[in-house]
Amino acid sequence: ETQIIYPAGTNTVLWLADQKQQKFYQGNEGADGITCLAVNSTKRYLAVAERCVDGAIVTIFDLVTTKKRKTLSFADCDAPEFVCVAFSSDSKFLLTQTGLSPSGKHDWTLIYWMWDKARPMGSVRVSDAQNSTINECSFNPADSSVVCVIGDGIFRLYQLKEGFSSLPVTPAKIQNYICHCWLTDDRMLVCCENGDLMLFENSGDFFATLPRAGGEDWYANCVVPFSKGFVLGNDDGMIRMYEKSDDAKELFRCTKTIEIDATTRACARCLSLSPSEEWLAVTTSTSQLLQLSLLGQNLLKADESPVFEPVLTPFHTGPIWGMDICTRKPLVVTCGADKSVRVWNYIEKTCELCKFFNEEAYSVAFHPSGFHLIIGFSDKLRLMNLLMEDMRTYKDVAIKACRECRFSNGGQYFAAVSVNSIQVYKTYTCEAIANLRGHNNKVRSVAWTADDSMLVSTGMDGAVYEYNVLAEGRRVGNDFVLKGTSFSCVIVYTDPATGGNTMYAVGTDKMLREVCSGQAQNIVQANTTLGQIVLANAAHTLMASVAEPEATAPIRCYRFPLDGNYTEFSCHSLPATRIRITYDDLFLFSCSEDGCLFIFDVRKKDRVVTKRDKESVLPLADEILVTRTFLDEKQANLVELDRQVEELSNQIEFQLRHRESYHKEEMVDLEEKYTQEIEQERTKHELLREEKNDMEMEYEENIKSLQEMQAKQTQDLEGSFQHKMMKEVGLFQKLVAEREAVHRHWETEHQKLMDSHNRQVAEMQREFAEKQEADKHRIQLICEEKELAERVHQETMRQLEQDTDREIEELKEEKELRLKAEKDDKVRLRGSSGIHKRNHEDLKRQMQKREEELRQYEEQANKKQEKINQLQVERDHNLKEIKERDKTIGDKEQRIYDLKKQNQELEKFKFVLDYKIKELKSQIDPKNDSIAEMKKQIQAMDSDLEDYHKKNKQLQVNIEQLQNKQRTLQEEILTQRKKMSDCQTVIKRFKNDLHECVQFIQEPKELRDSMAHLYKKYVPNGIKKLELDTDIQREYNRQRDYLEKSVESLKRKLLKDSDVHRQDNARILQENVQLIREINDLRREIDLLKRERQAQRIDVSKMRSSRGSSPPTQAEPLSARTSGDEGSNQVERNQRRIDELRRQIQEQGRLKKAWSTQTGGTALGGATVDASASPSSDRSSDQANTGDQENSA
């Protein structure tokens, strides 16, 4: 799950993500690089296909033991490479697809292997008559004998029986098929160049064409299946995931579209899924290895798109041109064709810093301190500070297209190459101290001596020069020039004993030269072009990298001093561009045009690192370079982050408190709910227990009845069994008698057979003795014949040996004579051969020199012609550009005139805006004051909120204590209830037993026995006299005294309270009596008024009756009406007065009740108050009843 395999140079790398380690599977010797990889379904075996001139090869590795299992090569095919390799589902077979062959006879051959035995099972050419390209091949997962091949207009299925036979297929239309995969539903998906996604059955029949997502114009480069569907890597830089759809019309639906890299628009080249389908690995067209998490919570986020992450770290895209290492830090810097400069930490295996520029960097140098860099660009040489998160330029030097630059060993100087000259500067002042000239062509390499006093250079002119930097850059005079050779690298070694400098140079002559004092002292034939060399600081090994064009570039380790012996390690697939070694000789670095940076661990077999050596080694520096602005920004960010953290912590704390209170309320509700449910369940349990007891009694009765029935059946079965046994016993006795008779008959027959057998054995022994005597006689005759033949053979051998020795002597003499003559001829021919060889070598060197001169002349002529053509093109381009610029100048002048007018208008508008800004500032000041006041209010409210939080915490503690007390009391109540129920049960039993004893009340003897039995039953151990502990008695007396004192104080308080209550009751009683008297007076007045009104009504009726006889006077009705109105008004007033008095009485009664309930705090005091208040209340109620009776009367 955490391991991924990818190619790097000529090696295959297994990355262990959990351990952050790499395992290397080296390629075969003579191979030219890796073409394809495959891993079997169980992730146990790895197949690596490599390009080879003699024929493509496939190597099988065991990923568990990391050992090579098999190497497969097909002798009948001369194709140099395999374009595709695949394992079968059962991992027993391997399928390889070759490419074009030099002879053209074995183009696009499909080979079926039984790889564990390295035996090809069959092969077939799968391309068409036009020799179209084959893209992929694979096994059918359900049937390993069926294979599929796709390519440009080719879609074929083959089955292997005795040989390959083609199966019929029905594609929708012929087109370029790019990639394919076998899905989990026994179907195959094929992706075409026009963007079609075609589904086929296992038999090859066309099934359906899937719609493209969004109808966009794209096609798939690679595809990988998973359990829910498949994943596509498209040419538009997108990854699209298709999953099975529930819709019958839409088989698969695009559920997610993810862009790999929006900046580079890189497209996918290969896809791979982890076994658990949690991670997707992608290799891109920009040589990057990325991964994507496919977990649901990471992939289906609606707010942001998933992002691809590097598996290890971002890599270079394209060749790496420059590299250098740091002395004091574990850092290495590289620059490449992708316009990036990267700083790597080779201890932690990470990319510390990466920066992209607008142009390509040709060379780079690392200061020994690790704080400065030199980077050569096309227009200038930049000196940069290496900061913690950036590279910042602090000086530009006018050196164009610098291909080589180096810091001195101490770091105080640096040298930079400008075509055929070398410029030396001081590092910290950038002051030029020397301009080194002398080369006629481009300088390819420079090197400093150990004391930084000398500088050595070499170039394409075949010259090696030594300069004295301290003496204004004068050449020392130890010049070495080899015309016709282009040197690519030079190093210098200072002998500590003599102080002399020895230079080592490599070039196109395929030799490693040792130059001392201007003369080549030692020449090592390399037999290949060496590009870069480096010498270990301990001067025990010289490392060189091979730089053959379009070939692999292994690393060679020569023993130093040079003796021609070397060890080779394969790594790069293209020529190496730089090679460096660390100051402590522990790591070797190599980079090349294939974009790989290899780090070798340099070890000596017999070297033992002691503890003293470890302590004496200077530790690596960990200081970094930062700017003050960066520190200020970081400090401001830290303050801001602290503030945000504090706000978030307060907010989270508030939310937690709110949530805690909410949860506590819920807990209380749930506790009440569950308490009710528990009570309900308890009642149900009681009911069920009663039902269980009833059912147990019922089942016991049923069991008793079944047992009785079983006993009866058992008796019946025993009787029938006894009857059957008697029958079987009789039958057994009969069979025993028959067996005895048969046994006697068998014994008689056996005796007869034994007698006849003994007779036959005796007869056979007699015949055997006779035959044995005859055989002995025959053996004796044969032995005599053998002895005679041996004597004859020995005599014959003796004669043959004599003849053979004589012939050997004769041949020996003859051969010696011929050998002597041939030796003489050999000496003569060797002399003539040496003469001819020297002549041949001279002619060959002259011919090579002439050819080289001719080639140089032709190159110069071609370069001059190209330069002439380029200058003509530039002249035409410049003329055209002059015309265009004249036109643009006129347009610009018109534009300038228009802009001046607009500027005047904007000045007016600016004046207006300034005035408005002043007004707005005057309005802002009061608002700022109000904001400050609000902030003060917020601070006050925050302090109040903190007080509330503290109070809430204290209340929470009190609540928890009360809850704990409540729980303990509930537990105590439950235990007491249980004890009470047990006591009630015992009491109930005792009552029942006592009731039974009472039945014998008339019979004393039986009553005494039953009472004795009752005593034994309920008092089995007798009554124990408990002796009271003195401490308990003392505590009891203390509590009794305390309670007596408390009672006395309460009685005194009660007397005081009763006096106060009695006075209040007396006062209320007097008020009640006075009110009752007023009520009685009012009632009497009302009765009087009622009688007067009744009398007036009688008078009025009399007057009405007498009105008929005599007309009334005018004054009488008026007075009557007036008196009647006054009476009715008086009645109404009295009625209102009565209602008001009743309300007051009711209010006093309510107040008296409320007061009595408040004063009833203790039992004694409450009883006394009630007793004292009862007479007055009774009297008031009697008086009220009396008043009501009077009112009703």
Short mmCIF file of C-alpha atoms in Angstrom, two decimals, residues 899 901-911 913:
data_model
loop_
_atom_site.label_atom_id
_atom_site.label_comp_id
_atom_site.label_asym_id
_atom_site.label_seq_id
_atom_site.Cartn_x
_atom_site.Cartn_y
_atom_site.Cartn_z
CA LEU A 899 -3.47 61.09 -22.50
CA LYS A 901 -5.97 65.83 -22.25
CA GLN A 902 -7.24 63.05 -20.03
CA ASN A 903 -4.61 63.99 -17.44
CA GLN A 904 -5.93 67.58 -17.28
CA GLU A 905 -9.47 66.32 -16.77
CA LEU A 906 -8.25 63.91 -14.10
CA GLU A 907 -6.49 66.76 -12.26
CA LYS A 908 -9.81 68.59 -12.03
CA PHE A 909 -11.51 65.44 -10.86
CA LYS A 910 -8.70 64.91 -8.31
CA PHE A 911 -9.36 68.36 -6.79
CA LEU A 913 -12.18 64.12 -4.82
#
